[in-house]
Amino acid sequence: MPPSAKSIREDLARAKAAYAKNDELRAVQLLAGAFRSFTAVKLAGSDRAPIESLFRECLTNIGKLDGVKKYAPSGVPYLKGQEPKLAAFMASLAKKMEADLAEEGLEAMRQRKLRIDHAVIKGTKLLADGNLLEAQRNFRAAVEEYIDEAGLFPLIAGRLIDAGHHKASLEYLKRALEESPDNQRIYDFLLQVGGKAEEWAAVERVLLDAKGKTSVPALFDQTLSLAAARLGHWEVAKAAAAQALAADPGLTDAKRVYAAATQKLAQPAAPPQ
């Protein structure tokens, strides 16, 4: 639809609302659009006057914004008859502000990743010094900064496992399963925790808690079958092994567990003593 007095007033009302919410870029973009629309149509004097008043108000408002002051320290006055120039200036201003915000976002991301790196490095050093409590405090600080660094959880888990703190690693392996279940290292770590630390019950619990929360690969079910078999939970072991083999018939450990579970479940129960 072509612009009209009504649509221009609506854009200016949205610009005022964006200003009130401190959404600087949105306010400037809407004002630029209103100026473009104003120059594209011929409005009657009765329509122009209230719109010109709104232009003055909006320009006064945005002149108070830090993002605008950077490029127009004295503000942007409304000059009647200069709407095409104002439209071009506001559009250019919006692009500059958008670029500034993008740069601020990149800098914030860089700073966040630096905080993660520093926390992990410090935590690793504390582990080497035998201070698990303070190491965990730093590792958890790194996790609090997490947004999309899916490799963070296996990384921390690996540091803890290398330092011999197998059970402590489960906190991060659980998150790793939720964030990146296709990462094979997670299942290698879980088997290490179960085998070296005899924490098969904890490994099974972590896997069962994660199951159903996200789509899982065949390795997930194979690892669950191995943990359940070590605990003598043959029904769980058989069901998990069957799911693993349905997804990947070539999984040797799943085949072995499925055969053992089938044999165990086929044996008659021992008579009560």
Short mmCIF file of C-alpha atoms in Angstrom, two decimals:
data_model
loop_
_atom_site.label_atom_id
_atom_site.label_comp_id
_atom_site.label_asym_id
_atom_site.label_seq_id
_atom_site.Cartn_x
_atom_site.Cartn_y
_atom_site.Cartn_z
CA MET A 1 0.00 0.00 0.00
CA PRO A 2 1.24 3.54 -0.75
CA PRO A 3 2.07 5.72 2.26
CA SER A 4 -0.65 7.90 3.70
CA ALA A 5 -1.02 10.45 6.47
CA LYS A 6 -2.30 7.63 8.69
CA SER A 7 0.65 5.29 7.99
CA ILE A 8 3.16 8.13 8.56
CA ARG A 9 1.55 9.00 11.90
CA GLU A 10 1.67 5.32 12.86
CA ASP A 11 5.39 5.11 12.03
CA LEU A 12 6.07 8.20 14.12
CA ALA A 13 4.06 6.76 16.99
CA ARG A 14 6.19 3.60 16.78
CA ALA A 15 9.32 5.74 16.74
CA LYS A 16 8.18 7.45 19.95
CA ALA A 17 7.50 4.05 21.52
CA ALA A 18 10.95 2.77 20.49
CA TYR A 19 12.54 5.88 22.01
CA ALA A 20 10.63 5.28 25.25
CA LYS A 21 11.99 1.71 25.33
CA ASN A 22 15.53 2.98 24.67
CA ASP A 23 15.60 1.08 21.38
CA GLU A 24 17.80 3.66 19.67
CA LEU A 25 18.28 1.99 16.31
CA ARG A 26 14.61 1.15 15.89
CA ALA A 27 13.60 4.73 16.69
CA VAL A 28 15.94 6.13 14.04
CA GLN A 29 14.93 3.53 11.44
CA LEU A 30 11.24 4.33 11.92
CA LEU A 31 11.89 8.04 11.71
CA ALA A 32 13.87 7.57 8.50
CA GLY A 33 10.99 5.57 7.05
CA ALA A 34 8.48 8.24 8.04
CA PHE A 35 10.55 10.92 6.29
CA ARG A 36 10.76 8.77 3.14
CA SER A 37 7.01 8.24 3.15
CA PHE A 38 6.38 11.95 3.74
CA THR A 39 8.45 12.88 0.68
CA ALA A 40 6.68 10.26 -1.47
CA VAL A 41 3.16 11.66 -1.11
CA LYS A 42 1.46 15.03 -1.33
CA LEU A 43 -0.55 15.66 1.80
CA ALA A 44 -3.16 18.31 2.46
CA GLY A 45 -2.20 21.09 4.81
CA SER A 46 -4.56 19.74 7.46
CA ASP A 47 -2.60 16.45 7.42
CA ARG A 48 0.88 17.98 7.11
CA ALA A 49 0.73 20.24 10.15
CA PRO A 50 0.22 17.53 12.83
CA ILE A 51 2.83 15.29 11.12
CA GLU A 52 5.37 18.10 11.05
CA SER A 53 4.74 18.60 14.75
CA LEU A 54 5.41 14.90 15.35
CA PHE A 55 8.61 15.13 13.31
CA ARG A 56 9.85 17.93 15.55
CA GLU A 57 9.01 15.92 18.67
CA CYS A 58 10.72 12.76 17.40
CA LEU A 59 13.84 14.62 16.29
CA THR A 60 14.06 16.29 19.71
CA ASN A 61 13.76 12.86 21.32
CA ILE A 62 16.43 11.10 19.27
CA GLY A 63 18.80 14.04 19.73
CA LYS A 64 19.07 12.87 23.36
CA LEU A 65 20.27 9.37 22.40
CA ASP A 66 23.96 8.51 22.80
CA GLY A 67 24.04 6.69 19.47
CA VAL A 68 22.76 9.80 17.71
CA LYS A 69 24.94 12.26 19.63
CA LYS A 70 28.00 10.43 18.30
CA TYR A 71 27.16 11.60 14.77
CA ALA A 72 25.02 14.67 15.48
CA PRO A 73 26.29 16.23 18.73
CA SER A 74 24.00 19.26 18.35
CA GLY A 75 20.95 17.21 17.48
CA VAL A 76 18.99 17.15 14.23
CA PRO A 77 16.70 20.16 13.78
CA TYR A 78 13.53 19.91 11.73
CA LEU A 79 13.75 22.13 8.66
CA LYS A 80 10.48 22.43 6.85
CA GLY A 81 10.90 21.68 3.16
CA GLN A 82 14.12 19.72 3.76
CA GLU A 83 12.39 16.37 4.37
CA PRO A 84 14.23 14.59 1.49
CA LYS A 85 17.60 15.57 2.99
CA LEU A 86 16.40 14.56 6.44
CA ALA A 87 15.24 11.20 5.06
CA ALA A 88 18.69 10.59 3.54
CA PHE A 89 20.48 11.74 6.71
CA MET A 90 18.35 9.53 8.97
CA ALA A 91 18.86 6.50 6.71
CA SER A 92 22.64 7.06 6.78
CA LEU A 93 22.54 7.55 10.55
CA ALA A 94 20.62 4.29 10.99
CA LYS A 95 23.27 2.38 8.98
CA LYS A 96 26.09 3.85 11.08
CA MET A 97 24.29 2.99 14.32
CA GLU A 98 23.63 -0.54 13.08
CA ALA A 99 27.33 -0.98 12.28
CA ASP A 100 28.22 0.32 15.76
CA LEU A 101 25.87 -2.17 17.39
CA ALA A 102 27.31 -5.03 15.34
CA GLU A 103 30.82 -4.05 16.42
CA GLU A 104 29.70 -3.81 20.04
CA GLY A 105 28.20 -7.28 19.72
CA LEU A 106 31.43 -8.70 18.32
CA GLU A 107 33.45 -7.07 21.08
CA ALA A 108 31.06 -8.41 23.73
CA MET A 109 31.38 -11.89 22.21
CA ARG A 110 35.19 -11.64 22.21
CA GLN A 111 35.20 -10.55 25.84
CA ARG A 112 32.87 -13.39 26.82
CA LYS A 113 35.06 -15.98 25.09
CA LEU A 114 38.11 -14.52 26.80
CA ARG A 115 36.39 -14.90 30.18
CA ILE A 116 35.63 -18.54 29.35
CA ASP A 117 39.23 -19.20 28.31
CA HIS A 118 40.66 -17.54 31.42
CA ALA A 119 38.30 -19.48 33.71
CA VAL A 120 39.15 -22.83 32.09
CA ILE A 121 42.90 -22.10 32.17
CA LYS A 122 42.75 -21.06 35.82
CA GLY A 123 40.62 -24.08 36.69
CA THR A 124 43.07 -26.42 34.98
CA LYS A 125 45.98 -24.90 36.91
CA LEU A 126 44.10 -25.31 40.18
CA LEU A 127 43.43 -28.95 39.31
CA ALA A 128 47.14 -29.47 38.79
CA ASP A 129 47.69 -27.95 42.24
CA GLY A 130 45.19 -30.41 43.74
CA ASN A 131 42.54 -27.81 44.50
CA LEU A 132 39.37 -29.38 43.09
CA LEU A 133 37.01 -27.02 44.94
CA GLU A 134 38.46 -23.84 43.43
CA ALA A 135 38.93 -25.52 40.06
CA GLN A 136 35.22 -26.34 40.01
CA ARG A 137 34.37 -22.77 40.93
CA ASN A 138 36.25 -21.57 37.85
CA PHE A 139 34.84 -24.26 35.58
CA ARG A 140 31.31 -23.35 36.65
CA ALA A 141 32.07 -19.68 36.03
CA ALA A 142 33.03 -20.65 32.47
CA VAL A 143 29.78 -22.58 32.07
CA GLU A 144 27.78 -19.55 33.21
CA GLU A 145 29.17 -17.67 30.18
CA TYR A 146 28.13 -20.46 27.80
CA ILE A 147 26.05 -19.56 24.76
CA ASP A 148 27.09 -21.73 21.83
CA GLU A 149 30.50 -23.20 22.70
CA ALA A 150 29.32 -26.83 22.57
CA GLY A 151 32.90 -28.10 22.96
CA LEU A 152 33.21 -26.47 26.38
CA PHE A 153 31.58 -29.31 28.34
CA PRO A 154 33.68 -32.19 26.93
CA LEU A 155 36.76 -30.00 27.37
CA ILE A 156 36.15 -29.47 31.08
CA ALA A 157 35.14 -33.11 31.56
CA GLY A 158 38.38 -34.21 29.92
CA ARG A 159 40.45 -31.98 32.21
CA LEU A 160 38.76 -33.47 35.28
CA ILE A 161 39.16 -37.05 34.03
CA ASP A 162 42.84 -36.48 33.26
CA ALA A 163 43.26 -35.23 36.84
CA GLY A 164 41.54 -38.36 38.20
CA HIS A 165 38.27 -36.68 39.20
CA HIS A 166 36.02 -38.99 37.22
CA LYS A 167 32.81 -38.51 39.18
CA ALA A 168 33.14 -34.71 39.09
CA SER A 169 33.25 -34.86 35.29
CA LEU A 170 29.70 -36.22 35.10
CA GLU A 171 28.27 -32.75 35.75
CA TYR A 172 29.77 -31.60 32.46
CA LEU A 173 29.21 -34.80 30.52
CA LYS A 174 25.50 -34.50 31.26
CA ARG A 175 25.47 -31.01 29.70
CA ALA A 176 27.56 -32.28 26.82
CA LEU A 177 24.94 -34.95 26.07
CA GLU A 178 22.26 -32.27 25.95
CA GLU A 179 24.24 -29.87 23.77
CA SER A 180 26.19 -32.13 21.40
CA PRO A 181 25.06 -35.78 21.64
CA ASP A 182 26.86 -36.65 18.37
CA ASN A 183 30.28 -35.99 19.89
CA GLN A 184 31.97 -39.42 20.20
CA ARG A 185 34.36 -38.16 22.90
CA ILE A 186 31.46 -37.93 25.34
CA TYR A 187 30.84 -41.68 25.17
CA ASP A 188 34.54 -42.47 25.47
CA PHE A 189 34.63 -40.31 28.60
CA LEU A 190 31.53 -41.97 30.06
CA LEU A 191 33.06 -45.40 29.59
CA GLN A 192 36.24 -44.19 31.28
CA VAL A 193 34.23 -42.90 34.24
CA GLY A 194 32.39 -46.21 34.49
CA GLY A 195 35.42 -48.41 34.00
CA LYS A 196 38.21 -46.63 35.85
CA ALA A 197 36.13 -45.21 38.69
CA GLU A 198 33.49 -47.95 38.88
CA GLU A 199 30.79 -45.33 38.55
CA TRP A 200 28.52 -47.37 36.29
CA ALA A 201 25.40 -46.50 38.29
CA ALA A 202 26.12 -42.78 37.93
CA VAL A 203 26.84 -43.19 34.21
CA GLU A 204 23.58 -45.08 33.68
CA ARG A 205 21.66 -42.40 35.59
CA VAL A 206 23.17 -39.60 33.50
CA LEU A 207 22.27 -41.40 30.28
CA LEU A 208 18.73 -42.21 31.39
CA ASP A 209 18.19 -38.62 32.50
CA ALA A 210 19.36 -37.34 29.11
CA LYS A 211 17.39 -39.86 27.07
CA GLY A 212 14.33 -38.31 25.45
CA LYS A 213 15.54 -34.74 25.90
CA THR A 214 17.23 -34.71 22.52
CA SER A 215 17.67 -37.02 19.53
CA VAL A 216 20.51 -39.42 20.27
CA PRO A 217 22.92 -41.37 18.06
CA ALA A 218 23.48 -45.11 18.17
CA LEU A 219 26.55 -44.60 20.37
CA PHE A 220 24.32 -43.16 23.10
CA ASP A 221 22.22 -46.33 23.29
CA GLN A 222 25.28 -48.58 23.01
CA THR A 223 26.90 -46.79 25.95
CA LEU A 224 23.70 -47.06 27.97
CA SER A 225 23.52 -50.79 27.17
CA LEU A 226 27.11 -51.29 28.38
CA ALA A 227 26.49 -49.42 31.65
CA ALA A 228 23.23 -51.27 32.31
CA ALA A 229 24.88 -54.64 31.57
CA ARG A 230 27.67 -53.94 34.04
CA LEU A 231 24.99 -53.29 36.67
CA GLY A 232 22.98 -56.39 35.76
CA HIS A 233 20.06 -54.29 34.52
CA TRP A 234 19.43 -56.69 31.67
CA GLU A 235 16.09 -55.39 30.47
CA VAL A 236 17.46 -51.86 30.16
CA ALA A 237 20.61 -53.25 28.55
CA LYS A 238 18.70 -55.31 25.98
CA ALA A 239 16.32 -52.47 25.04
CA ALA A 240 19.19 -49.99 24.65
CA ALA A 241 21.30 -52.46 22.64
CA ALA A 242 18.34 -53.17 20.34
CA GLN A 243 17.87 -49.42 19.71
CA ALA A 244 21.57 -49.01 19.01
CA LEU A 245 21.59 -51.89 16.52
CA ALA A 246 18.45 -50.63 14.81
CA ALA A 247 20.32 -47.40 14.06
CA ASP A 248 23.71 -49.03 13.33
CA PRO A 249 23.77 -52.84 12.91
CA GLY A 250 27.57 -52.86 12.90
CA LEU A 251 28.07 -51.87 16.54
CA THR A 252 30.09 -54.74 18.04
CA ASP A 253 29.58 -53.86 21.71
CA ALA A 254 25.83 -53.48 21.24
CA LYS A 255 25.69 -56.92 19.58
CA ARG A 256 27.60 -58.45 22.47
CA VAL A 257 25.37 -56.83 25.10
CA TYR A 258 22.20 -57.79 23.23
CA ALA A 259 23.28 -61.44 23.08
CA ALA A 260 24.28 -61.49 26.76
CA ALA A 261 21.06 -59.77 27.86
CA THR A 262 18.91 -62.14 25.79
CA GLN A 263 20.65 -65.12 27.39
CA LYS A 264 20.33 -63.74 30.93
CA LEU A 265 16.64 -62.87 30.51
CA ALA A 266 15.91 -66.34 29.10
CA GLN A 267 17.29 -68.06 32.21
CA PRO A 268 14.65 -69.10 34.76
CA ALA A 269 14.61 -67.09 37.94
CA ALA A 270 16.33 -68.71 40.92
CA PRO A 271 13.85 -70.25 43.39
CA PRO A 272 13.37 -68.34 46.64
CA GLN A 273 15.53 -69.52 49.53
#
